[in-house]
XYZ file of C-alpha atoms in Angstrom:
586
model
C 0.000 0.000 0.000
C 1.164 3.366 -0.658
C 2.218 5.961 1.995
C 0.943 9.780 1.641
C 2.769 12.292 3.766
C 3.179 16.035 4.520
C 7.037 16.932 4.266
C 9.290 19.766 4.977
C 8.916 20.944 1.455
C 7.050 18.504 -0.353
C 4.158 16.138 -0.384
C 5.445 12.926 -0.443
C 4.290 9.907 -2.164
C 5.888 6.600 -1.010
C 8.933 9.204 0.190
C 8.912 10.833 -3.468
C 8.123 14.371 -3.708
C 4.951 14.796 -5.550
C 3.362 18.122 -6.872
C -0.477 18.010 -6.825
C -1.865 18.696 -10.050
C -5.744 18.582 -9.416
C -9.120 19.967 -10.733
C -12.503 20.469 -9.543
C -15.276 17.802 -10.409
C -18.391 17.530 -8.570
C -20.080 13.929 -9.072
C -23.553 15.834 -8.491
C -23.077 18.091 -10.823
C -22.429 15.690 -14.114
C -24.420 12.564 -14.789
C -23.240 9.494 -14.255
C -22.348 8.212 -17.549
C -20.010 11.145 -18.519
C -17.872 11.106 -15.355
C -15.482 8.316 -17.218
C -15.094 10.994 -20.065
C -14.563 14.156 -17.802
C -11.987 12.273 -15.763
C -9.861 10.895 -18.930
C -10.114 14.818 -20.210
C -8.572 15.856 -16.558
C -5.539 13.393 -17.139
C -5.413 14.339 -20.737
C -4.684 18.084 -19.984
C -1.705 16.915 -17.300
C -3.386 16.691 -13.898
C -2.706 14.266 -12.056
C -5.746 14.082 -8.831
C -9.625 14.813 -9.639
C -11.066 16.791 -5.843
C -14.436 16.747 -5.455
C -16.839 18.431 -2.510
C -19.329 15.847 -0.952
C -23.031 17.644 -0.825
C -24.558 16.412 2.214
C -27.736 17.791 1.726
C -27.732 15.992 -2.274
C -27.267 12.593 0.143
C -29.628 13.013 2.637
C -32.889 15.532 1.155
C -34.747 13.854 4.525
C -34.136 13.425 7.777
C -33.159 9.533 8.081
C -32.551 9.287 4.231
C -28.999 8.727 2.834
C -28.343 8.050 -0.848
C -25.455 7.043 -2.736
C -27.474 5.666 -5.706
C -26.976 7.566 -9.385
C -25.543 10.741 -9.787
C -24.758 10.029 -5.672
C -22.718 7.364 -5.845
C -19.519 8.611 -4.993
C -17.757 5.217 -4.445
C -18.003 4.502 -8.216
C -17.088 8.324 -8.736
C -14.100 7.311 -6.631
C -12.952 4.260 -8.600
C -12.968 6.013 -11.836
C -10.811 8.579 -10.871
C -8.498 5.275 -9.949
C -9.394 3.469 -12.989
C -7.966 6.223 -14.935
C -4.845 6.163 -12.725
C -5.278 9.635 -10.685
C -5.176 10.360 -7.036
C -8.457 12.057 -5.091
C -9.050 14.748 -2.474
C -12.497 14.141 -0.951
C -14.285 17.485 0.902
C -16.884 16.498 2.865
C -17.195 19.431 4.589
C -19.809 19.347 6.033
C -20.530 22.808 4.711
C -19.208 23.024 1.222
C -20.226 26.664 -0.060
C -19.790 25.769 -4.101
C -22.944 27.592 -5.068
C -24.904 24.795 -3.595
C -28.130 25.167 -1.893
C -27.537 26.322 1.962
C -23.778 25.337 1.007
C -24.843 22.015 1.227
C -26.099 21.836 4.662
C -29.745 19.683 4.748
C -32.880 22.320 5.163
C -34.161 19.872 7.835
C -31.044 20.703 10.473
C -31.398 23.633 9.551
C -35.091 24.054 10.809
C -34.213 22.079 14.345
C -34.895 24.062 17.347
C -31.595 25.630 19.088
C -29.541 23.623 16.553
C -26.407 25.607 16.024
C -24.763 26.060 12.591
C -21.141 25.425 12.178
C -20.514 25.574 15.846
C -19.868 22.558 18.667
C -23.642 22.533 19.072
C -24.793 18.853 20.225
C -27.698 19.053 17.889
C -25.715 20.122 15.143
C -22.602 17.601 15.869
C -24.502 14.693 16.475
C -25.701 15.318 12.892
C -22.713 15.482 11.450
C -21.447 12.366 13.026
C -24.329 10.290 11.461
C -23.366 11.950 8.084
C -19.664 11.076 8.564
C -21.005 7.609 9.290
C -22.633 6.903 5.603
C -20.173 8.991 3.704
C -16.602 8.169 5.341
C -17.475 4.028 4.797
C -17.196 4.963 1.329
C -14.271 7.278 1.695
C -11.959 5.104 4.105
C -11.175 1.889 2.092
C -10.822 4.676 -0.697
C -7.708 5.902 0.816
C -4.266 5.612 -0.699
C -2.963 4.195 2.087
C -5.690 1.357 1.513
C -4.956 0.771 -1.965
C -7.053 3.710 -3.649
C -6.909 7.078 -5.368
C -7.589 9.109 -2.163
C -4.596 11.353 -1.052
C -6.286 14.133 1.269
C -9.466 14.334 3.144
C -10.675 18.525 4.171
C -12.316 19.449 7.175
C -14.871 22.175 7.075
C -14.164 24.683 4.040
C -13.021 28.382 4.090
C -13.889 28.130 7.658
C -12.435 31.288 8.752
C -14.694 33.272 6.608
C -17.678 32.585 9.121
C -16.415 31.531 12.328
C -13.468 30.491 14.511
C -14.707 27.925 16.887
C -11.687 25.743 17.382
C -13.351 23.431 19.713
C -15.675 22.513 16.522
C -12.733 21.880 13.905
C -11.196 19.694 16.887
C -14.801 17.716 16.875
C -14.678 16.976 13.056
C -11.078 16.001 13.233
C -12.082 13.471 16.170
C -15.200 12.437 14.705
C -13.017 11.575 10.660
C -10.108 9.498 12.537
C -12.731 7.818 14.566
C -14.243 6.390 10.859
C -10.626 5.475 9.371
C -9.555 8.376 8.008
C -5.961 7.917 8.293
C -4.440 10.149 5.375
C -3.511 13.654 6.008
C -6.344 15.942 6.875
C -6.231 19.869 5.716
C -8.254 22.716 5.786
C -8.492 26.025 3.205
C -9.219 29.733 3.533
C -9.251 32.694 1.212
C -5.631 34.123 0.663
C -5.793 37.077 3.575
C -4.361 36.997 7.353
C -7.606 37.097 9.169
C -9.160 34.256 7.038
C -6.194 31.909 7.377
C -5.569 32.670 11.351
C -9.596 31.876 12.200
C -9.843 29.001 9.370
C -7.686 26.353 10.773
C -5.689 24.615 13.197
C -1.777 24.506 14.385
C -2.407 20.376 13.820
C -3.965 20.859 10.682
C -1.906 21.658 6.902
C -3.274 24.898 5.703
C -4.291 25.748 2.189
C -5.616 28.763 0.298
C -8.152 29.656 -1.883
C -7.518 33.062 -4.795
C -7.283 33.016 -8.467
C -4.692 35.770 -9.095
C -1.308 37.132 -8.077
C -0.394 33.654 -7.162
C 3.290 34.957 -5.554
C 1.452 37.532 -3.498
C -0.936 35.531 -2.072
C 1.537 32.436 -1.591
C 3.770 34.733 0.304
C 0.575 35.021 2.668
C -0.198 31.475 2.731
C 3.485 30.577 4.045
C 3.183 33.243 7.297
C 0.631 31.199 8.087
C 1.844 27.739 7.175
C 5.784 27.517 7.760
C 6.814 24.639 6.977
C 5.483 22.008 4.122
C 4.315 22.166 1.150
C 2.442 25.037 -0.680
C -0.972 24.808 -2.061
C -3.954 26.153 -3.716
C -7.050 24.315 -3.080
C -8.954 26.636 -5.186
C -7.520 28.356 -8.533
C -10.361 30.067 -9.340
C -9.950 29.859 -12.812
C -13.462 30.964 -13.798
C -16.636 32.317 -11.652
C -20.225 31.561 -11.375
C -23.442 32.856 -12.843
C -26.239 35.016 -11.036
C -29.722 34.925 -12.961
C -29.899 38.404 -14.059
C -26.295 39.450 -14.038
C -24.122 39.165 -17.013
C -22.150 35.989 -17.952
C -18.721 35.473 -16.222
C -15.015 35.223 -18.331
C -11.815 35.233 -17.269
C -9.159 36.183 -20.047
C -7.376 32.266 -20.797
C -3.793 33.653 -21.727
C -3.840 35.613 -18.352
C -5.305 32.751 -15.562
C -2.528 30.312 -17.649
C 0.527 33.382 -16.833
C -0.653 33.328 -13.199
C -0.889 29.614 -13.173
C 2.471 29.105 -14.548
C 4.071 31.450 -11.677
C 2.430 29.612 -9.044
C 3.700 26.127 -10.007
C 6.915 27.682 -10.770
C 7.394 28.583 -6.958
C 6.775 24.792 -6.521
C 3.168 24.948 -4.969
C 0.346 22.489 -6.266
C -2.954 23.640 -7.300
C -6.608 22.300 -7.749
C -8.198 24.051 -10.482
C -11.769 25.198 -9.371
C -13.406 24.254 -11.124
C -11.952 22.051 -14.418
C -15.360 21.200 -15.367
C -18.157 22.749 -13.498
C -21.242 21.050 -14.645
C -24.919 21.822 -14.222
C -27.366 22.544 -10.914
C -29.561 20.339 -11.791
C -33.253 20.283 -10.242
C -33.668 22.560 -7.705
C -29.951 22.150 -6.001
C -28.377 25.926 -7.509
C -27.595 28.472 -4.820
C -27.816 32.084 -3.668
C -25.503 35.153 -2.737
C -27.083 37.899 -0.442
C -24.413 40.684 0.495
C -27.593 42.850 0.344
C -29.477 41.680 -2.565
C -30.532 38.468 -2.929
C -29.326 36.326 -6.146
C -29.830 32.723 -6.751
C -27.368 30.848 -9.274
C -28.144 30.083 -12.578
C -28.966 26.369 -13.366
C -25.470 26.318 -15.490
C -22.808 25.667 -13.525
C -19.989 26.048 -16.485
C -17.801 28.529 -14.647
C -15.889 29.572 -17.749
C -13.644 26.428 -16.861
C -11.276 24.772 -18.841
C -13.736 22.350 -19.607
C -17.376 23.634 -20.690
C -20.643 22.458 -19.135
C -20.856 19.837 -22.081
C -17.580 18.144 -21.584
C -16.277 20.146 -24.478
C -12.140 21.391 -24.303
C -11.779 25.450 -24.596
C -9.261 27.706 -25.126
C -8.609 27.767 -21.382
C -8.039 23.973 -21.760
C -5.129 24.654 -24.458
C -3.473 27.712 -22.664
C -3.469 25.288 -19.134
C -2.508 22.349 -20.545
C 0.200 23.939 -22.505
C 1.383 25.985 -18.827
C 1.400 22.073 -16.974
C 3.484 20.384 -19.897
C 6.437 23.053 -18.745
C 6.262 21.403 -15.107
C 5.179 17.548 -15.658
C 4.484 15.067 -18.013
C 1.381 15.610 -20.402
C -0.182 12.878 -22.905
C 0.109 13.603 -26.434
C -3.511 12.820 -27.219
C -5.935 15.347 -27.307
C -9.702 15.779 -26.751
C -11.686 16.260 -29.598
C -13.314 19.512 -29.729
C -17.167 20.220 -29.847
C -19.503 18.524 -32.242
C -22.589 20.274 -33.748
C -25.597 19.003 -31.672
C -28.930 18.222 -33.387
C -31.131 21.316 -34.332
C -35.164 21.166 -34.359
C -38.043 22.912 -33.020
C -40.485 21.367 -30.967
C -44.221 22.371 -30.610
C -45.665 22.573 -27.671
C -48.805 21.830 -28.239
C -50.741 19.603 -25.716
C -51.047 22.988 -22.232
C -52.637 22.329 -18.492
C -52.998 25.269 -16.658
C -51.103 25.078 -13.513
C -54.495 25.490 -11.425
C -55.812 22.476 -13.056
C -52.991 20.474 -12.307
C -52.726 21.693 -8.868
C -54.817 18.734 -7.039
C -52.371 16.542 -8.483
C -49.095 18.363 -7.079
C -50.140 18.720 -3.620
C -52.425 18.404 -0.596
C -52.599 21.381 1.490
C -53.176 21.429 4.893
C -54.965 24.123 7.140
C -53.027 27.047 9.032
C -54.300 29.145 11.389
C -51.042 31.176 10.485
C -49.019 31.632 7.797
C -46.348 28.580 8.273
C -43.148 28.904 6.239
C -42.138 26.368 3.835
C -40.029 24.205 6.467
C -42.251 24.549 9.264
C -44.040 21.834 6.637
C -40.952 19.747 5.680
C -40.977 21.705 1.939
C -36.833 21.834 2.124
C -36.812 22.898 -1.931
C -38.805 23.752 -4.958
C -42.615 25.409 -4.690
C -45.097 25.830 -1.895
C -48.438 27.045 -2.566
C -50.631 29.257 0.229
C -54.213 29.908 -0.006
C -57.011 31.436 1.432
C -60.076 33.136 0.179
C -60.581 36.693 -0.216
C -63.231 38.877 -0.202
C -64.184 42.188 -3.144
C -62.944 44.766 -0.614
C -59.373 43.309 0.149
C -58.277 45.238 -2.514
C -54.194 43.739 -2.439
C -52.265 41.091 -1.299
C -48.985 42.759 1.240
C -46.675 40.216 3.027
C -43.706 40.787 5.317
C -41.104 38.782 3.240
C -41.245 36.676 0.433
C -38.674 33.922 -0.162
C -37.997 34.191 -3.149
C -40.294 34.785 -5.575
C -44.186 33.994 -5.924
C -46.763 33.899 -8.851
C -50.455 34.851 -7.478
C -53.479 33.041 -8.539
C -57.076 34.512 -8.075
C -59.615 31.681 -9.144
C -56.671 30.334 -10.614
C -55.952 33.376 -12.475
C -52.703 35.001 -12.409
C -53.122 38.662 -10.759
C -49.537 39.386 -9.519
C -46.314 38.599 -9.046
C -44.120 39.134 -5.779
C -40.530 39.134 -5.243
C -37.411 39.181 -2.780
C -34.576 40.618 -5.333
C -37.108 43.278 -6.957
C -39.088 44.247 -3.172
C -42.136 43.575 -4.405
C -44.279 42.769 -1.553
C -47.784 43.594 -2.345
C -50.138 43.044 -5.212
C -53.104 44.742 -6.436
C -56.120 42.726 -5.951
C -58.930 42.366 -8.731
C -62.455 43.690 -6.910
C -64.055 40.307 -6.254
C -63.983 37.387 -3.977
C -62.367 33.925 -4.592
C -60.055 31.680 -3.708
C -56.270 33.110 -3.652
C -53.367 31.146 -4.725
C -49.961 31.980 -3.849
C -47.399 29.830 -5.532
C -44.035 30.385 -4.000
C -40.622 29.384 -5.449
C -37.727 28.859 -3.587
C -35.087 29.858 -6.494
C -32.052 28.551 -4.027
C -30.841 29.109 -0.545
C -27.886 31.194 0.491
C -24.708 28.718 0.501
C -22.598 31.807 1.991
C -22.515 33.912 4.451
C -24.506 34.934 7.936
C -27.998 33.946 6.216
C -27.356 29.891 5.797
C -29.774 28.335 7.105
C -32.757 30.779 6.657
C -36.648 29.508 6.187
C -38.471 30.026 2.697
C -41.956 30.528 1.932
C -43.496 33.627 3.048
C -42.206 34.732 5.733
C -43.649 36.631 8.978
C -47.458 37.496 8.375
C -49.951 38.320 5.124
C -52.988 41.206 5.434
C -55.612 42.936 2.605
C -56.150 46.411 2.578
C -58.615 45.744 5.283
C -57.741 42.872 7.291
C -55.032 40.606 8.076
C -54.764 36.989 6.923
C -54.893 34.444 9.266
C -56.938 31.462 7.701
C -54.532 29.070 5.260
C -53.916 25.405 3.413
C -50.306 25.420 2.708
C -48.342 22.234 0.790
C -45.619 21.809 -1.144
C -45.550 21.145 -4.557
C -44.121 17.550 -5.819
C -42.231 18.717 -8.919
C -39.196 16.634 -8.557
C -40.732 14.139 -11.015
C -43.757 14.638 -13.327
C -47.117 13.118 -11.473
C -48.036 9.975 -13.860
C -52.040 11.695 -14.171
C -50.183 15.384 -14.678
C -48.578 13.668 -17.799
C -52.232 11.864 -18.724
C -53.910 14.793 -19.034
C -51.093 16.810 -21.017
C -51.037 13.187 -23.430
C -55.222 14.250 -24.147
C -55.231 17.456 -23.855
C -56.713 19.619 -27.412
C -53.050 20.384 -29.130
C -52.748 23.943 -29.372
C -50.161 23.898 -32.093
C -47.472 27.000 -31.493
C -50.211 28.949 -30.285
C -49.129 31.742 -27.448
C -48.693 30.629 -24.107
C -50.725 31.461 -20.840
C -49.423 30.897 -17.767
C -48.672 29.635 -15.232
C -49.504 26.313 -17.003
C -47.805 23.111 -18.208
C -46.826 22.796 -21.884
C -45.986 19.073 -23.519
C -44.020 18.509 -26.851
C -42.693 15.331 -28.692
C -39.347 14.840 -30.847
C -37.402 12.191 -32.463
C -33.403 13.052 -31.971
C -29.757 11.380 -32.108
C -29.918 8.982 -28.916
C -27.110 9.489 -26.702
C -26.443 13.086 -28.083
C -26.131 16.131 -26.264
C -28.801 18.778 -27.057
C -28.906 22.325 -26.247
C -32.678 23.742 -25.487
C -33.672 27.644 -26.387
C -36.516 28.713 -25.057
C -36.580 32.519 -27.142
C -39.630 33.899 -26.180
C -40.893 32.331 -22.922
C -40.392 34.174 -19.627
C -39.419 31.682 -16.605
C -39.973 28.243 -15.273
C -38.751 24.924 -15.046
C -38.038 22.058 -17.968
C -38.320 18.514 -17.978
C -36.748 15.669 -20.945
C -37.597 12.424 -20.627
C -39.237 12.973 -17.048
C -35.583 14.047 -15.458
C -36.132 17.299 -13.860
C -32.941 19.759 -15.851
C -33.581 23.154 -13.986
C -34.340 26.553 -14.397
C -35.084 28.880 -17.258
C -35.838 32.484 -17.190
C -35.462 35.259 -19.948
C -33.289 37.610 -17.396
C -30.648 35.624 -18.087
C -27.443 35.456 -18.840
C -27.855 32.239 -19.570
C -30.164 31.560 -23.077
C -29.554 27.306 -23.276
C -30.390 24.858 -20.840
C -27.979 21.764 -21.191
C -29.349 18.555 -21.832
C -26.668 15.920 -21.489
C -26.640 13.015 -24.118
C -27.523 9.952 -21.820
C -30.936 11.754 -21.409
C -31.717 11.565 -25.275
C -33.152 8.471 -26.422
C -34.929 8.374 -30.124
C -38.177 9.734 -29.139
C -38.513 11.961 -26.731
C -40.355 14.080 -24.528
C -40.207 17.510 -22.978
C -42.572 19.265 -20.545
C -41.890 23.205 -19.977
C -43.685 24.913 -16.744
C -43.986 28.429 -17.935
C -44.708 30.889 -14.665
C -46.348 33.660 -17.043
C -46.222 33.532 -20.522
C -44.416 32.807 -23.799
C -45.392 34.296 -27.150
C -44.939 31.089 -28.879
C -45.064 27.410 -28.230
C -41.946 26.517 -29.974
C -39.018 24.892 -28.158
C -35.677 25.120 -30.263
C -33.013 23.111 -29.710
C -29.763 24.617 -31.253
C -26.097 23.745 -32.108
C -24.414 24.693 -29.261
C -24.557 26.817 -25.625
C -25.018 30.302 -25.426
C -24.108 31.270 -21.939
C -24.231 34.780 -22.374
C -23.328 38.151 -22.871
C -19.766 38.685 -20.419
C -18.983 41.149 -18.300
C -15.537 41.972 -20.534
C-alpha cells in the first residue's frame, strides 16, 4: 500500500516528492455516464488528482434518508478517478459553499430548534457524526494508504470566513479518525491573514483559496503555514453565474501566466473548477451581500472544460502551462460537435391550477407557516385562502424568493425578494387566492445559511389581516403519472401563445445518446423537464439563453414538458447547435 505524507517541502508519495496537479469535479453536478469521459479529459490536460466536494444535503434531502445511488454514488465516482490512474481529495465538509443550496447543509437541520450552525452545538454535531457515518465508509477503504486514489481528506471549508470555533474543527477532526480516516487531513481559507488565522488549526496543513497574483498571495499562505508544502485548493480559474447578471469570463492567456508562476514557486494547485457542470433540479444556490441572487442552473464557470464536456481555449493555454512542469499525454480531446437542431411544438397545455390537485395536498393554518415549518426543504409551496371584493391587495412581510399569485386560478400578480415587491393589487371580487411560492435557491454563503423560505412573517388585505390558510408543497421533482395523462389528451394547441402559469408538452425524435442544447426565445421563466428528469431553471433575465441537456438523457423519441410561470409568445421549443451562456462582463 502506498504511503501519503506532509514533508518539509514537499508532499510525499511513497517518500517521493509529488506536486499536486488537481481539478474540480463535482459527481452531483455531471451525470453518471459522462464522469469516465470528464476524468480521462482531466488526465489528458496533465493533472494528475480529480477533488471533489461531498453535498450532504444531495445525500440526505430527509431526515433519516442517505443516498449514494446515481448521480450520488460517490464510491463509483471514486474508482474512476483510480481506474484512470489519478489520485483524489475528498471534501466532505460538512458545509461546502460551491454555489450549492444552503452550502450544502440539509434544510431539515437547519429548521431544528436551538440547533447551532457550524458551531460545537450537540444538535448540530450529532448530525454530522451520522453523516460522517454513511459517507466516510465509502471514503476510508478509498484511501491511498488502503490501496485507492484518495490522497487528502478537508475538514470544514473556508472556515475562517464565518467563524473560529476551534473546539468545533477539533470535533470533526475526532469524529473523521474515529471512521478510518488515516491520510492527512487539511483545511483552506481565502488568501488574507484574518481568514487563514480563524480558518484552521496549528495540527492541521493549511491551504488557500484566490485566483490571481499567485506569488502575493503564496507569500501570505506561508506566514501562516511555515513549513510544508504550498498549495492552492482553489484556482479560481473561472466564476459563477447570477440569474440576471451578465455571464462570467476570465481572459485564458492571463489565468494560464498566473498559473504558470504559481507552479513555478513549486506549490500544487486544484483548479476550481476544471469542469463545473450543471445545478440540476432545484440544487443551484444564492448570494445575499444585500441583494438576494440565486445561481443560474449552469454551472460552467468559464472552466477549462465547458458544461458539455467540451475542451476550450482555457483547456489549451493550461494544458500547454502544466506540460512546462510535468508530463502531459500527447492525445488530445476532440473539440465540440454540432448538436442536433429542431423545433419542438408545444402543443398539448394544463394550466397550472388544473394540475394543482395533483401536485399537492394542502393542509390548514391558522397562520401563515413557512415552507419548512411543513418539511418543503426545496422547490414550490403554494398558500391559499379566500378573499373577499374589498381586500383590494395582497402585502406580506417577506417573500422567499419569488411567488406567482393566482385569483380563481388566475394570475393577478407577481411578488418578489430581489425586486421588493411585496404587495399586489387585488382584482375587486372574492375567490379563492393562490400563492405559488418558489424557492429559487438558498444562500450557501454567508450569515444567512440556514434561513426559512416561503413567506415569511405574516400576510394582510387592505382591510384585514390573513390568518386562515392550506399550505403544501408542490411535488415537482418528477412529473405526477395523471399530470402527464392529461397533457397526453389534452386539445393540441399547435405553437399557439402561451398562458401561464400552465404546463406545456411537446414530442421529438433526436440522435440517442447526443447532447442537445434547449432555447426557449420567447418564454419568460420556469422549469423544464426531458424524458421525465427534472434539468432546472429557465428564465429570460438571463445570462444564460440554453439549458444543457446531457446526451444519456436523449433516447430516439422523446419528450419535454416546460412549466412556464407567465407567458411565452410562442409554443416553440428550439433546440440549437451549441450553448449560449451569455453576454460577459468583458
Amino acid at each position: 500500500m502506498a504511503a501519503f505524507e506532509i514533508g518539509e517541502q514537499d508532499f510525499l508519495l511513497d517518500g517521493e516528492p509529488l506536486q499536486i496537479l488537481s481539478g474540480a469535479l463535482h459527481y452531483f453536478r455531471v451525470h453518471p455516464d459522462l464522469w469516465a469521459d470528464r476524468i480521462r479529459k482531466a488526465r489528458l490536460m496533465g493533472l494528475n488528482t480529480i477533488e471533489t466536494y461531498v453535498a450532504w444535503n444531495a445525500h440526505a434531502p430527509e431526515r433519516g434518508v442517505f443516498d449514494l445511488t446515481g448521480n450520488l454514488d460517490l464510491g463509483r465516482f471514486l474508482d474512476l478517478v483510480a481506474a484512470e490512474g489519478l489520485h483524489a481529495i475528498v471534501r466532505p465538509g460538512p458545509y461546502i459553499c460551491a454555489e450549492w443550496d444552503n452550502g450544502g447543509l440539509p434544510a431539515w437541520l437547519m429548521a431544528t430548534p436551538g440547533v447551532g450552525v457550524r458551531t460545537a452545538e450537540p444538535q448540530y454535531l450529532e448530525a454530522i457524526a451520522g453523516y460522517y457515518d454513511e459517507i466516510l465508509a465509502v471514503v476510508a477503504p478509498r484511501q491511498v494508504t488502503r490501496g485507492g486514489p484518495v490522497l487528502m481528506v478537508q475538514v470544514e471549508n473556508e472556515y475562517g470566513a464565518y467563524g473560529d470555533d476551534a473546539d468545533y474543527l477539533r470535533a470533526l477532526v475526532t469524529m473523521m479518525r474515529e471512521r478510518g480516516i488515516e491520510v492527512p487531513l487539511t483545511t483552506c481559507d481565502q488568501a488574507n491573514d484574518e481568514m487563514l488565522g480563524r480558518g484552521g488549526l496549528p495540527e492541521l496543513h493549511k491551504t488557500a483559496t484566490f485566483g490571481s497574483r499567485s506569488p502575493e498571495r503564496l507569500e501570505t499562505l506561508r506566514r501562516h503555514q511555515p513549513t510544508g508544502p504550498l498549495m492552492c485548493m482553489e484556482y479560481w480559474d473561472g466564476w459563477f453565474d447570477s440569474w440576471g447578471e451578465q455571464h462570467h469570463t476570465t481572459d485564458a492567456a492571463e489565468a494560464a501566466a498566473d498559473l504558470d508562476l504559481l507552479l513555478s514557486q513549486g506549490a500544487s494547485a486544484n483548479l476550481y473548477m476544471f469542469h463545473g457542470g450543471t445545478n440540476l433540479g432545484f440544487t443551484n444556490g444564492a448570494n445575499d451581500k444585500g441583494t438576494y441572487l440565486p445561481i443560474t442552473t449552469s454551472y460552467d464557470y468559464d472552466a477549462p472544460l465547458a458544461e458539455d464536456g467540451s475542451p476550450t481555449a482555457k483547456y489549451e493555454a493550461f494544458r500547454a502551462v502544466i506540460a512546462r512542469h510535468a508530463p502531459v499525454p500527447g492525445e488530445h480531446p476532440a473539440p465540440r460537435a454540432s448538436a442536433p437542431v429542431l423545433d419542438v411544438a408545444l402543443e398539448r397545455r394544463v394550466a397550472l391550477a388544473d394540475a394543482l390537485p395533483l401536485l399537492v395536498e394542502p393542509k390548514p393554518f391558522t397562520h401563515l407557516p413557512t415552507a419548512d415549518e411543513i418539511g418543503q426543504w426545496s422547490g414550490f409551496t403554494l398558500y391559499r385562502t379566500d378573499v373577499e371584493s374589498d381586500d383590494a391587495l395582497l402585502s406580506v412581510d417577506e417573500v422567499r424568493d419569488r411567488a406567482v399569485v393566482l385569483l380563481d386560478g388566475e394570475p393577478v400578480g407577481t411578488l418578489s425578494r430581489t425586486e421588493g415587491l411585496t404587495t399586489t393589487s387585488l382584482p375587486p371580487r372574492a375567490g379563492v387566492l393562490d400563492v405559488v411560492v418558489e424557492d429559487q435557491g438558498r444562500v450557501n454563503y454567508g450569515p444567512r445559511i440556514g434561513e426559512a423560505k416561503g413567506l415569511i412573517g405574516a400576510a394582510r388585505t387592505a382591510t384585514r389581516p390573513l390568518e386562515r390558510w392550506e399550505v403544501g408543497g408542490l411535488r415537482l421533482a418528477t412529473l405526477d403519472p395523471d399530470l402527464l395523462t392529461m397533457l397526453h389528451v389534452a386539445e393540441p394547441q399547435d405553437v399557439a401563445p402561451v398562458a401561464g402559469p400552465a404546463f406545456c408538452q411537446g414530442l421529438f425524435t433526436s440522435v440517442p445518446g447526443a447532447d442537445h442544447f434547449l432555447r426557449l426565445d420567447g418564454w419568460s421563466k420556469g422549469l423544464v423537464w426531458v424524458n421525465g428528469t427534472l434539468l432546472g431553471r429557465y428564465w429570460a433575465a438571463g445570462p444564460t439563453r440554453t439549458v444543457y441537456v446531457p446526451g444519456p438523457l436523449i433516447r430516439a423519441d422523446n419528450e419535454i414538458v416546460v412549466l412556464e410561470l407567465h407567458g411565452a409568445r410562442t409554443g416553440t421549443a428550439s433546440f440549437v447547435a451549441g450553448p449560449d451562456l451569455g453576454h460577459t462582463e468583458r
